């Protein structure tokens, strides 16, 4: 008995040591390139003349314009979340339960907006609903600088979050449970409400929280569509930092956003644990089938129409505007990307494409290494330490990217981290956003690997590294490729931090689009549309490839 207990203790300690070893590099990475810049910005803003100006917090929050920003940030996030759920839940059901031609292509299409830069999303809706946009030209309807334009753009951006998060779980629920309730006399709606909805509840809650998080911290969409009358916390932090140079106000707003994001992520972690416990109670078999009956075909048709109007139409208008050159439809704006005008850029705008690809590849490599180690550390559930580590990995999705980018400039400028003049600064900022997607993609697959296989490898003398190479890697190879693809796509679209650190002679695509839109003239507008279209095509192609290699059993409710 004592020998067996000793073996258990030794295994537990060995497992804990291995987990801590895997966590070491991700913790150092996030400490240096996330926590350090953010804390430095807050300290610089509130630690003035040798003392902490904590009274500044109440002063800032007491300003009427700041209170209006806080109110609008929360209100539009709640409204965007509710509208996204209303429109996207039928889509989640269709993708989970129906099998139809072109399903993989359509899944990639609805995911394209999520990996597009928010500045491109704003550009697409500007081309659709702005002054001189499609609705203005055809029906005389203008939604620019209004709340409706922002809300619809947020639905466009977050549709895939609900479809993938809720639909992934919905596909694993055994439909026979609902059918049994109907055989006992329950109506279709009553059976859905009493059987399916409780099982879906944690996934719906998790998707709602993620949508709320992304819209609460919205930057590019509100920056382009909101105008001077509408600002979220993120937009106001950018304005206070880059335009007014009021670091103390920006620091206060950063703290407020950090606390709000921390609360959101804490609730999200709780819903994820509930969802995982629910998954053990259901059949994970594949349940999709061809629609049957007029009602199901009508539902499929309705979802296809909503996707066409909400997602395909804005993207199509983006392409149309990029081809609508002064001399007639053609590639005039694309050819103009080859020339440097000496004003907006120091190099031809087309260079932004190659810059973005190079930066994104480097960022993907960093994100895969850091995220892969983090996911391996999180594979076996542990106590509060590991749960706190999981929350740390998600923080870059919600904490102000503007603060991180500006923090890079003021902290990474002295040895041994004098990186401000080096090219690696941009990939590091992009990798911070890519790591959470790598973790969320790989973690469900890693947790599905039978731990006894690792134990058997260890008993046969394999080191932890060899056990990973021989046992885990063959099973998670496809998930690793998908994770790399998502990291590549989101790195291409990172804007909030990159806008501060991208050099004028090496702009990225999102930064180039924003700068072109910031200048008057049809040529600048057309070039912005052309660059946005190029980025959209690259993201769409990447997602089509991902859909083909996506693990068939990876839809456990993770994004």
PDB file of N, CA, C and O in Angstrom, residues 26 30 114 360 363-376 378-379 390 393-394 397 430-446 468 476 478-491 558-559:
ATOM      1  N   UNK A  26       5.520  30.394 -21.879  1.00  0.00           N
ATOM      2  CA  UNK A  26       4.358  31.279 -22.065  1.00  0.00           C
ATOM      3  C   UNK A  26       4.235  32.350 -20.992  1.00  0.00           C
ATOM      4  O   UNK A  26       3.881  33.495 -21.298  1.00  0.00           O
ATOM      5  N   UNK A  30       4.263  36.328 -21.870  1.00  0.00           N
ATOM      6  CA  UNK A  30       3.170  37.241 -21.531  1.00  0.00           C
ATOM      7  C   UNK A  30       3.611  38.275 -20.499  1.00  0.00           C
ATOM      8  O   UNK A  30       3.122  39.407 -20.511  1.00  0.00           O
ATOM      9  N   UNK A 114     -14.793  37.416 -39.229  1.00  0.00           N
ATOM     10  CA  UNK A 114     -14.193  37.385 -37.894  1.00  0.00           C
ATOM     11  C   UNK A 114     -12.683  37.560 -37.943  1.00  0.00           C
ATOM     12  O   UNK A 114     -12.092  38.124 -37.022  1.00  0.00           O
ATOM     13  N   UNK A 360       3.012  38.262 -40.451  1.00  0.00           N
ATOM     14  CA  UNK A 360       2.048  37.259 -40.015  1.00  0.00           C
ATOM     15  C   UNK A 360       2.678  35.878 -39.908  1.00  0.00           C
ATOM     16  O   UNK A 360       2.351  35.106 -38.995  1.00  0.00           O
ATOM     17  N   UNK A 363       4.685  35.946 -36.728  1.00  0.00           N
ATOM     18  CA  UNK A 363       3.774  35.928 -35.592  1.00  0.00           C
ATOM     19  C   UNK A 363       3.143  34.559 -35.406  1.00  0.00           C
ATOM     20  O   UNK A 363       2.941  34.102 -34.270  1.00  0.00           O
ATOM     21  N   UNK A 364       2.831  33.887 -36.516  1.00  0.00           N
ATOM     22  CA  UNK A 364       2.245  32.549 -36.434  1.00  0.00           C
ATOM     23  C   UNK A 364       3.211  31.567 -35.795  1.00  0.00           C
ATOM     24  O   UNK A 364       2.817  30.751 -34.950  1.00  0.00           O
ATOM     25  N   UNK A 365       4.470  31.627 -36.185  1.00  0.00           N
ATOM     26  CA  UNK A 365       5.467  30.736 -35.581  1.00  0.00           C
ATOM     27  C   UNK A 365       5.557  30.960 -34.074  1.00  0.00           C
ATOM     28  O   UNK A 365       5.587  30.002 -33.284  1.00  0.00           O
ATOM     29  N   UNK A 366       5.581  32.219 -33.662  1.00  0.00           N
ATOM     30  CA  UNK A 366       5.645  32.529 -32.227  1.00  0.00           C
ATOM     31  C   UNK A 366       4.390  32.036 -31.521  1.00  0.00           C
ATOM     32  O   UNK A 366       4.454  31.405 -30.449  1.00  0.00           O
ATOM     33  N   UNK A 367       3.218  32.311 -32.108  1.00  0.00           N
ATOM     34  CA  UNK A 367       1.951  31.946 -31.473  1.00  0.00           C
ATOM     35  C   UNK A 367       1.795  30.433 -31.345  1.00  0.00           C
ATOM     36  O   UNK A 367       1.282  29.934 -30.337  1.00  0.00           O
ATOM     37  N   UNK A 368       2.247  29.690 -32.354  1.00  0.00           N
ATOM     38  CA  UNK A 368       2.121  28.232 -32.305  1.00  0.00           C
ATOM     39  C   UNK A 368       3.011  27.652 -31.206  1.00  0.00           C
ATOM     40  O   UNK A 368       2.592  26.751 -30.467  1.00  0.00           O
ATOM     41  N   UNK A 369       4.225  28.163 -31.083  1.00  0.00           N
ATOM     42  CA  UNK A 369       5.119  27.664 -30.037  1.00  0.00           C
ATOM     43  C   UNK A 369       4.565  28.002 -28.653  1.00  0.00           C
ATOM     44  O   UNK A 369       4.429  27.121 -27.789  1.00  0.00           O
ATOM     45  N   UNK A 370       4.237  29.275 -28.436  1.00  0.00           N
ATOM     46  CA  UNK A 370       3.742  29.691 -27.125  1.00  0.00           C
ATOM     47  C   UNK A 370       2.388  29.051 -26.825  1.00  0.00           C
ATOM     48  O   UNK A 370       2.154  28.511 -25.738  1.00  0.00           O
ATOM     49  N   UNK A 371       1.475  29.104 -27.800  1.00  0.00           N
ATOM     50  CA  UNK A 371       0.148  28.539 -27.587  1.00  0.00           C
ATOM     51  C   UNK A 371       0.163  27.035 -27.455  1.00  0.00           C
ATOM     52  O   UNK A 371      -0.603  26.461 -26.670  1.00  0.00           O
ATOM     53  N   UNK A 372       1.042  26.355 -28.221  1.00  0.00           N
ATOM     54  CA  UNK A 372       1.137  24.908 -28.105  1.00  0.00           C
ATOM     55  C   UNK A 372       1.630  24.467 -26.737  1.00  0.00           C
ATOM     56  O   UNK A 372       1.087  23.524 -26.138  1.00  0.00           O
ATOM     57  N   UNK A 373       2.644  25.139 -26.213  1.00  0.00           N
ATOM     58  CA  UNK A 373       3.126  24.825 -24.866  1.00  0.00           C
ATOM     59  C   UNK A 373       2.049  25.102 -23.817  1.00  0.00           C
ATOM     60  O   UNK A 373       1.851  24.310 -22.882  1.00  0.00           O
ATOM     61  N   UNK A 374       1.340  26.227 -23.983  1.00  0.00           N
ATOM     62  CA  UNK A 374       0.291  26.570 -23.027  1.00  0.00           C
ATOM     63  C   UNK A 374      -0.837  25.549 -23.060  1.00  0.00           C
ATOM     64  O   UNK A 374      -1.349  25.125 -22.007  1.00  0.00           O
ATOM     65  N   UNK A 375      -1.255  25.135 -24.258  1.00  0.00           N
ATOM     66  CA  UNK A 375      -2.328  24.145 -24.370  1.00  0.00           C
ATOM     67  C   UNK A 375      -1.911  22.812 -23.754  1.00  0.00           C
ATOM     68  O   UNK A 375      -2.715  22.147 -23.087  1.00  0.00           O
ATOM     69  N   UNK A 376      -0.658  22.415 -23.966  1.00  0.00           N
ATOM     70  CA  UNK A 376      -0.173  21.174 -23.359  1.00  0.00           C
ATOM     71  C   UNK A 376      -0.187  21.271 -21.837  1.00  0.00           C
ATOM     72  O   UNK A 376      -0.515  20.300 -21.152  1.00  0.00           O
ATOM     73  N   UNK A 378      -2.263  23.017 -20.091  1.00  0.00           N
ATOM     74  CA  UNK A 378      -3.655  23.062 -19.638  1.00  0.00           C
ATOM     75  C   UNK A 378      -4.403  21.764 -19.900  1.00  0.00           C
ATOM     76  O   UNK A 378      -5.579  21.651 -19.531  1.00  0.00           O
ATOM     77  N   UNK A 379      -3.747  20.791 -20.525  1.00  0.00           N
ATOM     78  CA  UNK A 379      -4.448  19.574 -20.927  1.00  0.00           C
ATOM     79  C   UNK A 379      -5.051  18.853 -19.737  1.00  0.00           C
ATOM     80  O   UNK A 379      -6.205  18.423 -19.757  1.00  0.00           O
ATOM     81  N   UNK A 390      -4.938  30.032 -17.659  1.00  0.00           N
ATOM     82  CA  UNK A 390      -5.843  30.013 -18.798  1.00  0.00           C
ATOM     83  C   UNK A 390      -6.466  31.389 -19.010  1.00  0.00           C
ATOM     84  O   UNK A 390      -6.580  31.876 -20.144  1.00  0.00           O
ATOM     85  N   UNK A 393      -4.086  33.872 -20.653  1.00  0.00           N
ATOM     86  CA  UNK A 393      -3.917  33.695 -22.091  1.00  0.00           C
ATOM     87  C   UNK A 393      -5.013  34.392 -22.889  1.00  0.00           C
ATOM     88  O   UNK A 393      -4.812  34.751 -24.046  1.00  0.00           O
ATOM     89  N   UNK A 394      -6.185  34.581 -22.275  1.00  0.00           N
ATOM     90  CA  UNK A 394      -7.297  35.202 -22.977  1.00  0.00           C
ATOM     91  C   UNK A 394      -7.297  36.716 -22.872  1.00  0.00           C
ATOM     92  O   UNK A 394      -7.970  37.394 -23.649  1.00  0.00           O
ATOM     93  N   UNK A 397      -7.207  39.374 -25.810  1.00  0.00           N
ATOM     94  CA  UNK A 397      -8.375  39.568 -26.652  1.00  0.00           C
ATOM     95  C   UNK A 397      -9.243  40.709 -26.166  1.00  0.00           C
ATOM     96  O   UNK A 397     -10.053  41.249 -26.924  1.00  0.00           O
ATOM     97  N   UNK A 430       1.357  40.956 -32.726  1.00  0.00           N
ATOM     98  CA  UNK A 430       0.372  40.124 -33.406  1.00  0.00           C
ATOM     99  C   UNK A 430       0.253  38.749 -32.752  1.00  0.00           C
ATOM    100  O   UNK A 430      -0.846  38.186 -32.667  1.00  0.00           O
ATOM    101  N   UNK A 431       1.379  38.204 -32.293  1.00  0.00           N
ATOM    102  CA  UNK A 431       1.357  36.883 -31.660  1.00  0.00           C
ATOM    103  C   UNK A 431       0.537  36.891 -30.381  1.00  0.00           C
ATOM    104  O   UNK A 431      -0.077  35.878 -30.023  1.00  0.00           O
ATOM    105  N   UNK A 432       0.509  38.014 -29.664  1.00  0.00           N
ATOM    106  CA  UNK A 432      -0.300  38.102 -28.447  1.00  0.00           C
ATOM    107  C   UNK A 432      -1.766  37.813 -28.735  1.00  0.00           C
ATOM    108  O   UNK A 432      -2.468  37.206 -27.925  1.00  0.00           O
ATOM    109  N   UNK A 433      -2.236  38.254 -29.905  1.00  0.00           N
ATOM    110  CA  UNK A 433      -3.630  38.019 -30.278  1.00  0.00           C
ATOM    111  C   UNK A 433      -3.807  36.609 -30.834  1.00  0.00           C
ATOM    112  O   UNK A 433      -4.875  36.006 -30.685  1.00  0.00           O
ATOM    113  N   UNK A 434      -2.774  36.051 -31.452  1.00  0.00           N
ATOM    114  CA  UNK A 434      -2.878  34.730 -32.046  1.00  0.00           C
ATOM    115  C   UNK A 434      -2.842  33.590 -31.041  1.00  0.00           C
ATOM    116  O   UNK A 434      -3.474  32.549 -31.254  1.00  0.00           O
ATOM    117  N   UNK A 435      -2.125  33.779 -29.926  1.00  0.00           N
ATOM    118  CA  UNK A 435      -1.977  32.701 -28.939  1.00  0.00           C
ATOM    119  C   UNK A 435      -3.319  32.190 -28.418  1.00  0.00           C
ATOM    120  O   UNK A 435      -3.520  30.967 -28.339  1.00  0.00           O
ATOM    121  N   UNK A 436      -4.275  33.059 -28.020  1.00  0.00           N
ATOM    122  CA  UNK A 436      -5.554  32.513 -27.534  1.00  0.00           C
ATOM    123  C   UNK A 436      -6.252  31.612 -28.534  1.00  0.00           C
ATOM    124  O   UNK A 436      -6.880  30.620 -28.145  1.00  0.00           O
ATOM    125  N   UNK A 437      -6.155  31.910 -29.825  1.00  0.00           N
ATOM    126  CA  UNK A 437      -6.800  31.072 -30.829  1.00  0.00           C
ATOM    127  C   UNK A 437      -6.088  29.735 -30.966  1.00  0.00           C
ATOM    128  O   UNK A 437      -6.739  28.699 -31.186  1.00  0.00           O
ATOM    129  N   UNK A 438      -4.775  29.723 -30.826  1.00  0.00           N
ATOM    130  CA  UNK A 438      -4.039  28.465 -30.842  1.00  0.00           C
ATOM    131  C   UNK A 438      -4.452  27.596 -29.651  1.00  0.00           C
ATOM    132  O   UNK A 438      -4.722  26.394 -29.806  1.00  0.00           O
ATOM    133  N   UNK A 439      -4.538  28.194 -28.491  1.00  0.00           N
ATOM    134  CA  UNK A 439      -4.910  27.443 -27.289  1.00  0.00           C
ATOM    135  C   UNK A 439      -6.319  26.890 -27.414  1.00  0.00           C
ATOM    136  O   UNK A 439      -6.582  25.709 -27.160  1.00  0.00           O
ATOM    137  N   UNK A 440      -7.269  27.750 -27.812  1.00  0.00           N
ATOM    138  CA  UNK A 440      -8.665  27.322 -27.880  1.00  0.00           C
ATOM    139  C   UNK A 440      -8.882  26.261 -28.970  1.00  0.00           C
ATOM    140  O   UNK A 440      -9.791  25.442 -28.862  1.00  0.00           O
ATOM    141  N   UNK A 441      -8.066  26.250 -30.009  1.00  0.00           N
ATOM    142  CA  UNK A 441      -8.193  25.261 -31.069  1.00  0.00           C
ATOM    143  C   UNK A 441      -7.574  23.925 -30.664  1.00  0.00           C
ATOM    144  O   UNK A 441      -8.145  22.856 -30.931  1.00  0.00           O
ATOM    145  N   UNK A 442      -6.418  23.963 -30.004  1.00  0.00           N
ATOM    146  CA  UNK A 442      -5.700  22.730 -29.692  1.00  0.00           C
ATOM    147  C   UNK A 442      -6.167  22.065 -28.409  1.00  0.00           C
ATOM    148  O   UNK A 442      -6.076  20.843 -28.268  1.00  0.00           O
ATOM    149  N   UNK A 443      -6.662  22.856 -27.468  1.00  0.00           N
ATOM    150  CA  UNK A 443      -6.975  22.309 -26.144  1.00  0.00           C
ATOM    151  C   UNK A 443      -8.013  21.187 -26.187  1.00  0.00           C
ATOM    152  O   UNK A 443      -7.810  20.137 -25.550  1.00  0.00           O
ATOM    153  N   UNK A 444      -9.152  21.328 -26.899  1.00  0.00           N
ATOM    154  CA  UNK A 444     -10.117  20.218 -26.913  1.00  0.00           C
ATOM    155  C   UNK A 444      -9.541  18.932 -27.487  1.00  0.00           C
ATOM    156  O   UNK A 444      -9.847  17.845 -27.007  1.00  0.00           O
ATOM    157  N   UNK A 445      -8.697  19.049 -28.508  1.00  0.00           N
ATOM    158  CA  UNK A 445      -8.122  17.857 -29.123  1.00  0.00           C
ATOM    159  C   UNK A 445      -7.107  17.210 -28.186  1.00  0.00           C
ATOM    160  O   UNK A 445      -7.062  15.988 -28.039  1.00  0.00           O
ATOM    161  N   UNK A 446      -6.291  18.018 -27.535  1.00  0.00           N
ATOM    162  CA  UNK A 446      -5.323  17.475 -26.587  1.00  0.00           C
ATOM    163  C   UNK A 446      -6.013  16.778 -25.422  1.00  0.00           C
ATOM    164  O   UNK A 446      -5.553  15.734 -24.940  1.00  0.00           O
ATOM    165  N   UNK A 468       5.378  13.177 -26.192  1.00  0.00           N
ATOM    166  CA  UNK A 468       4.603  14.170 -26.941  1.00  0.00           C
ATOM    167  C   UNK A 468       4.755  13.938 -28.449  1.00  0.00           C
ATOM    168  O   UNK A 468       3.787  13.977 -29.190  1.00  0.00           O
ATOM    169  N   UNK A 476      -2.780  15.315 -32.958  1.00  0.00           N
ATOM    170  CA  UNK A 476      -3.175  16.725 -32.969  1.00  0.00           C
ATOM    171  C   UNK A 476      -2.576  17.476 -34.149  1.00  0.00           C
ATOM    172  O   UNK A 476      -2.694  18.707 -34.209  1.00  0.00           O
ATOM    173  N   UNK A 478      -3.431  17.791 -37.282  1.00  0.00           N
ATOM    174  CA  UNK A 478      -4.394  18.585 -38.055  1.00  0.00           C
ATOM    175  C   UNK A 478      -4.883  19.781 -37.244  1.00  0.00           C
ATOM    176  O   UNK A 478      -5.057  20.887 -37.780  1.00  0.00           O
ATOM    177  N   UNK A 479      -5.125  19.579 -35.959  1.00  0.00           N
ATOM    178  CA  UNK A 479      -5.546  20.697 -35.110  1.00  0.00           C
ATOM    179  C   UNK A 479      -4.451  21.755 -35.041  1.00  0.00           C
ATOM    180  O   UNK A 479      -4.744  22.962 -34.989  1.00  0.00           O
ATOM    181  N   UNK A 480      -3.207  21.311 -35.053  1.00  0.00           N
ATOM    182  CA  UNK A 480      -2.087  22.252 -35.034  1.00  0.00           C
ATOM    183  C   UNK A 480      -2.067  23.091 -36.307  1.00  0.00           C
ATOM    184  O   UNK A 480      -1.810  24.296 -36.266  1.00  0.00           O
ATOM    185  N   UNK A 481      -2.354  22.468 -37.452  1.00  0.00           N
ATOM    186  CA  UNK A 481      -2.411  23.211 -38.697  1.00  0.00           C
ATOM    187  C   UNK A 481      -3.555  24.218 -38.694  1.00  0.00           C
ATOM    188  O   UNK A 481      -3.415  25.354 -39.169  1.00  0.00           O
ATOM    189  N   UNK A 482      -4.704  23.816 -38.154  1.00  0.00           N
ATOM    190  CA  UNK A 482      -5.835  24.740 -38.048  1.00  0.00           C
ATOM    191  C   UNK A 482      -5.488  25.902 -37.128  1.00  0.00           C
ATOM    192  O   UNK A 482      -5.783  27.069 -37.425  1.00  0.00           O
ATOM    193  N   UNK A 483      -4.852  25.603 -35.997  1.00  0.00           N
ATOM    194  CA  UNK A 483      -4.456  26.655 -35.060  1.00  0.00           C
ATOM    195  C   UNK A 483      -3.497  27.635 -35.727  1.00  0.00           C
ATOM    196  O   UNK A 483      -3.622  28.856 -35.566  1.00  0.00           O
ATOM    197  N   UNK A 484      -2.545  27.096 -36.495  1.00  0.00           N
ATOM    198  CA  UNK A 484      -1.601  27.967 -37.202  1.00  0.00           C
ATOM    199  C   UNK A 484      -2.328  28.830 -38.223  1.00  0.00           C
ATOM    200  O   UNK A 484      -2.018  30.021 -38.398  1.00  0.00           O
ATOM    201  N   UNK A 485      -3.320  28.255 -38.889  1.00  0.00           N
ATOM    202  CA  UNK A 485      -4.079  29.029 -39.870  1.00  0.00           C
ATOM    203  C   UNK A 485      -4.850  30.175 -39.239  1.00  0.00           C
ATOM    204  O   UNK A 485      -4.874  31.297 -39.767  1.00  0.00           O
ATOM    205  N   UNK A 486      -5.494  29.912 -38.101  1.00  0.00           N
ATOM    206  CA  UNK A 486      -6.213  30.977 -37.405  1.00  0.00           C
ATOM    207  C   UNK A 486      -5.243  32.045 -36.904  1.00  0.00           C
ATOM    208  O   UNK A 486      -5.526  33.246 -36.988  1.00  0.00           O
ATOM    209  N   UNK A 487      -4.120  31.620 -36.361  1.00  0.00           N
ATOM    210  CA  UNK A 487      -3.139  32.593 -35.880  1.00  0.00           C
ATOM    211  C   UNK A 487      -2.640  33.455 -37.033  1.00  0.00           C
ATOM    212  O   UNK A 487      -2.462  34.679 -36.880  1.00  0.00           O
ATOM    213  N   UNK A 488      -2.434  32.858 -38.190  1.00  0.00           N
ATOM    214  CA  UNK A 488      -1.989  33.610 -39.367  1.00  0.00           C
ATOM    215  C   UNK A 488      -3.041  34.634 -39.778  1.00  0.00           C
ATOM    216  O   UNK A 488      -2.726  35.797 -40.063  1.00  0.00           O
ATOM    217  N   UNK A 489      -4.304  34.210 -39.811  1.00  0.00           N
ATOM    218  CA  UNK A 489      -5.374  35.104 -40.251  1.00  0.00           C
ATOM    219  C   UNK A 489      -5.556  36.277 -39.296  1.00  0.00           C
ATOM    220  O   UNK A 489      -5.686  37.432 -39.730  1.00  0.00           O
ATOM    221  N   UNK A 490      -5.584  36.015 -37.988  1.00  0.00           N
ATOM    222  CA  UNK A 490      -5.801  37.117 -37.044  1.00  0.00           C
ATOM    223  C   UNK A 490      -4.564  38.015 -36.960  1.00  0.00           C
ATOM    224  O   UNK A 490      -4.685  39.213 -36.672  1.00  0.00           O
ATOM    225  N   UNK A 491      -3.378  37.455 -37.210  1.00  0.00           N
ATOM    226  CA  UNK A 491      -2.175  38.280 -37.227  1.00  0.00           C
ATOM    227  C   UNK A 491      -2.213  39.250 -38.404  1.00  0.00           C
ATOM    228  O   UNK A 491      -1.811  40.412 -38.281  1.00  0.00           O
ATOM    229  N   UNK A 558     -15.516  24.567 -28.591  1.00  0.00           N
ATOM    230  CA  UNK A 558     -14.478  25.584 -28.640  1.00  0.00           C
ATOM    231  C   UNK A 558     -14.529  26.250 -29.998  1.00  0.00           C
ATOM    232  O   UNK A 558     -14.993  25.677 -30.976  1.00  0.00           O
ATOM    233  N   UNK A 559     -14.027  27.501 -30.090  1.00  0.00           N
ATOM    234  CA  UNK A 559     -14.093  28.196 -31.370  1.00  0.00           C
ATOM    235  C   UNK A 559     -13.198  27.529 -32.396  1.00  0.00           C
ATOM    236  O   UNK A 559     -13.595  27.377 -33.552  1.00  0.00           O
TER     237      UNK A 559
END
